[in-house]
mmCIF file of C-alpha atoms in Angstrom:
data_model
loop_
_atom_site.group_PDB
_atom_site.id
_atom_site.type_symbol
_atom_site.label_atom_id
_atom_site.label_comp_id
_atom_site.label_asym_id
_atom_site.label_seq_id
_atom_site.Cartn_x
_atom_site.Cartn_y
_atom_site.Cartn_z
ATOM 1 C CA MET H 1 116.819 66.079 164.982
ATOM 2 C CA ASN H 2 115.457 68.060 162.094
ATOM 3 C CA LEU H 3 117.606 72.126 161.890
ATOM 4 C CA LYS H 4 114.507 73.148 163.666
ATOM 5 C CA SER H 5 114.953 71.559 166.262
ATOM 6 C CA THR H 6 118.476 71.890 167.138
ATOM 7 C CA CYS H 7 118.023 75.473 166.426
ATOM 8 C CA LEU H 8 115.202 75.743 168.795
ATOM 9 C CA LEU H 9 116.989 73.806 171.401
ATOM 10 C CA MET H 10 120.600 75.638 171.532
ATOM 11 C CA LEU H 11 118.281 79.049 171.437
ATOM 12 C CA ILE H 12 116.526 77.944 174.250
ATOM 13 C CA MET H 13 120.126 76.797 176.211
ATOM 14 C CA ALA H 14 120.770 80.575 175.234
ATOM 15 C CA PHE H 15 118.670 82.182 176.603
ATOM 16 C CA SER H 16 118.731 80.035 179.184
ATOM 17 C CA LEU H 17 122.683 80.978 180.666
ATOM 18 C CA GLN H 18 121.594 84.706 180.138
ATOM 19 C CA THR H 19 118.953 84.507 182.565
ATOM 20 C CA SER H 20 120.985 82.537 185.292
ATOM 21 C CA HIS H 21 124.165 84.248 184.919
ATOM 22 C CA ALA H 22 121.408 87.675 185.162
ATOM 23 C CA GLN H 23 120.356 86.623 188.391
ATOM 24 C CA GLU H 24 123.445 86.123 189.206
ATOM 25 C CA ASN H 25 124.774 89.952 189.616
ATOM 26 C CA ARG H 26 121.380 91.046 190.990
ATOM 27 C CA ILE H 27 122.627 94.097 193.201
ATOM 28 C CA SER H 28 119.589 95.330 195.683
ATOM 29 C CA GLY H 29 119.202 97.605 198.120
ATOM 30 C CA LYS H 30 117.771 100.059 200.605
ATOM 31 C CA ILE H 31 118.421 103.552 200.120
ATOM 32 C CA SER H 32 117.469 106.437 202.929
ATOM 33 C CA ASP H 33 118.659 109.440 204.494
ATOM 34 C CA ILE H 34 120.247 109.524 207.797
ATOM 35 C CA ASN H 35 117.014 109.477 209.379
ATOM 36 C CA GLY H 36 116.715 106.428 208.324
ATOM 37 C CA LEU H 37 113.612 106.798 205.749
ATOM 38 C CA PRO H 38 112.881 105.082 202.540
ATOM 39 C CA LEU H 39 114.057 107.639 199.713
ATOM 40 C CA VAL H 40 112.011 107.792 196.106
ATOM 41 C CA GLY H 41 112.735 108.526 193.552
ATOM 42 C CA VAL H 42 116.766 108.370 193.802
ATOM 43 C CA THR H 43 118.132 107.390 190.269
ATOM 44 C CA VAL H 44 121.068 104.600 190.229
ATOM 45 C CA LEU H 45 122.773 104.069 187.910
ATOM 46 C CA ILE H 46 125.924 101.784 186.201
ATOM 47 C CA LYS H 47 128.834 104.728 186.302
ATOM 48 C CA ASP H 48 129.317 105.563 182.484
ATOM 49 C CA THR H 49 126.417 103.403 180.885
ATOM 50 C CA ARG H 50 123.007 104.343 179.838
ATOM 51 C CA ARG H 51 121.420 101.947 182.263
ATOM 52 C CA GLY H 52 120.037 101.963 185.760
ATOM 53 C CA VAL H 53 116.538 102.212 187.515
ATOM 54 C CA VAL H 54 114.741 104.118 190.024
ATOM 55 C CA SER H 55 113.908 103.337 193.798
ATOM 56 C CA ASP H 56 110.278 102.608 194.673
ATOM 57 C CA TYR H 57 107.935 103.881 197.710
ATOM 58 C CA GLU H 58 109.684 101.909 200.033
ATOM 59 C CA GLY H 59 113.083 103.333 198.186
ATOM 60 C CA THR H 60 113.880 99.770 198.244
ATOM 61 C CA TYR H 61 116.017 99.096 193.939
ATOM 62 C CA SER H 62 117.153 96.745 192.579
ATOM 63 C CA ILE H 63 119.940 96.311 189.170
ATOM 64 C CA ASN H 64 121.512 93.532 187.193
ATOM 65 C CA ALA H 65 125.825 94.943 187.406
ATOM 66 C CA GLU H 66 128.655 93.282 187.721
ATOM 67 C CA PRO H 67 131.749 93.564 189.836
ATOM 68 C CA GLY H 68 134.269 96.021 189.832
ATOM 69 C CA GLU H 69 131.519 98.401 188.250
ATOM 70 C CA ILE H 70 130.231 101.625 190.561
ATOM 71 C CA LEU H 71 127.086 102.772 190.912
ATOM 72 C CA GLN H 72 125.725 106.113 191.330
ATOM 73 C CA PHE H 73 122.947 106.915 193.736
ATOM 74 C CA SER H 74 122.222 110.672 193.628
ATOM 75 C CA PHE H 75 118.858 112.199 194.198
ATOM 76 C CA ILE H 76 117.959 116.424 194.374
ATOM 77 C CA GLY H 77 118.778 118.080 198.510
ATOM 78 C CA MET H 78 121.285 115.371 198.837
ATOM 79 C CA LYS H 79 125.081 114.274 197.933
ATOM 80 C CA GLU H 80 125.708 112.471 195.630
ATOM 81 C CA GLN H 81 127.816 108.834 196.147
ATOM 82 C CA GLN H 82 129.795 106.067 194.229
ATOM 83 C CA ILE H 83 129.964 102.762 195.483
ATOM 84 C CA THR H 84 132.132 99.958 193.501
ATOM 85 C CA ILE H 85 130.786 96.777 193.051
ATOM 86 C CA GLY H 86 132.375 93.286 194.606
ATOM 87 C CA THR H 87 130.476 89.994 195.616
ATOM 88 C CA ALA H 88 127.482 90.483 197.955
ATOM 89 C CA PRO H 89 123.988 90.794 196.575
ATOM 90 C CA ILE H 90 122.866 93.654 198.693
ATOM 91 C CA ILE H 91 124.822 97.451 199.427
ATOM 92 C CA ASN H 92 122.529 98.870 201.419
ATOM 93 C CA VAL H 93 122.969 103.270 200.972
ATOM 94 C CA THR H 94 122.201 106.251 203.525
ATOM 95 C CA LEU H 95 122.199 109.240 201.856
ATOM 96 C CA VAL H 96 123.481 112.813 203.066
ATOM 97 C CA GLU H 97 121.804 116.099 203.109
ATOM 98 C CA GLU H 98 124.169 118.583 200.806
ATOM 99 C CA ILE H 99 123.164 122.018 202.613
ATOM 100 C CA GLU H 100 124.467 125.004 199.870
ATOM 101 C CA GLY H 101 124.336 128.313 200.873
ATOM 102 C CA LEU H 102 122.945 130.673 197.821
ATOM 103 C CA ASP H 103 123.895 135.066 197.664
ATOM 104 C CA THR H 104 122.186 137.299 196.582
ATOM 105 C CA VAL H 105 118.860 136.043 194.691
ATOM 106 C CA VAL H 106 116.909 137.721 192.305
ATOM 107 C CA ILE H 107 112.849 136.416 191.652
ATOM 108 C CA THR H 108 111.773 138.082 188.730
ATOM 109 C CA GLY H 109 108.353 135.763 189.155
ATOM 110 C CA PHE H 110 109.166 133.645 186.599
ATOM 111 C CA GLN H 111 111.874 132.101 188.131
ATOM 112 C CA ASN H 112 115.186 132.561 190.572
ATOM 113 C CA VAL H 113 118.173 134.268 188.923
ATOM 114 C CA GLN H 114 121.519 134.828 190.582
ATOM 115 C CA ARG H 115 122.045 138.401 190.718
ATOM 116 C CA ASP H 116 125.242 138.537 188.932
ATOM 117 C CA LEU H 117 123.679 136.678 186.197
ATOM 118 C CA PHE H 118 120.538 138.542 185.605
ATOM 119 C CA THR H 119 120.749 141.476 182.927
ATOM 120 C CA GLY H 120 117.774 143.570 183.694
ATOM 121 C CA ALA H 121 116.169 146.176 186.230
ATOM 122 C CA SER H 122 114.819 144.676 189.748
ATOM 123 C CA GLN H 123 113.531 146.505 192.087
ATOM 124 C CA THR H 124 112.597 145.713 195.635
ATOM 125 C CA ILE H 125 109.074 145.939 197.291
ATOM 126 C CA LYS H 126 108.798 145.351 201.555
ATOM 127 C CA ALA H 127 105.314 143.786 202.313
ATOM 128 C CA GLU H 128 104.606 146.323 204.765
ATOM 129 C CA ASP H 129 105.372 149.825 201.385
ATOM 130 C CA ILE H 130 102.673 147.979 200.110
ATOM 131 C CA LYS H 131 100.097 147.428 202.670
ATOM 132 C CA LEU H 132 97.588 149.260 202.265
ATOM 133 C CA ASP H 133 93.774 149.338 204.102
ATOM 134 C CA GLY H 134 91.003 148.364 202.752
ATOM 135 C CA VAL H 135 93.132 147.048 199.375
ATOM 136 C CA ALA H 136 91.980 143.234 199.159
ATOM 137 C CA ASP H 137 93.368 142.574 196.045
ATOM 138 C CA VAL H 138 98.126 142.560 196.388
ATOM 139 C CA SER H 139 98.198 142.921 192.467
ATOM 140 C CA ARG H 140 96.245 146.624 193.625
ATOM 141 C CA ALA H 141 98.549 147.189 196.078
ATOM 142 C CA LEU H 142 101.579 147.410 193.654
ATOM 143 C CA GLU H 143 100.372 149.337 191.798
ATOM 144 C CA GLY H 144 102.468 153.005 191.404
ATOM 145 C CA ARG H 145 104.469 151.251 193.855
ATOM 146 C CA ALA H 146 107.201 150.299 191.478
ATOM 147 C CA ALA H 147 108.444 151.308 187.718
ATOM 148 C CA GLY H 148 107.189 150.238 185.010
ATOM 149 C CA VAL H 149 104.206 148.221 186.853
ATOM 150 C CA SER H 150 101.461 148.049 185.240
ATOM 151 C CA VAL H 151 98.098 146.563 186.598
ATOM 152 C CA GLN H 152 95.413 146.380 183.929
ATOM 153 C CA ASN H 153 91.501 144.654 183.940
ATOM 154 C CA VAL H 154 91.410 142.994 180.694
ATOM 155 C CA THR H 155 88.682 141.059 180.944
ATOM 156 C CA GLY H 156 85.901 144.956 181.527
ATOM 157 C CA THR H 157 83.849 143.565 183.783
ATOM 158 C CA PHE H 158 83.923 145.464 187.807
ATOM 159 C CA GLY H 159 85.554 143.538 190.225
ATOM 160 C CA ALA H 160 87.065 141.793 187.887
ATOM 161 C CA ALA H 161 90.549 140.503 189.317
ATOM 162 C CA PRO H 162 93.212 142.444 187.181
#
């Protein structure tokens, strides 16, 4: 055998060992909510690493991980869950809703800001205060109801949206 053949044979053996090793440590499962409905787009990360996957449209995931590593399951609106990997190749997870109340929120038209973090002036206008018969456009109804509100027609065309 020449040097090229020997190197190629060693490379193939190393690759086959590596792929069989990866298949032995394959963890998969299904992620659902408390009603049993699959959750799409759940992030599954191995804690303290950059390795991770996202659940598919059926709520299933599959990831290579070693026993003793910790899987983190996170999804918007759900409590994060952590599971230590044992010898089981299938880990099904049920995520629970995370319900949190907000105190006071100021809606600026561009974003929602907590009242204590908002630095500016705001004014509340109730819908019944701006309801005017014959005014079809909300922006025209707001005109003159709050300080600093100026509604302009920038096109110059009569009847165009301000």
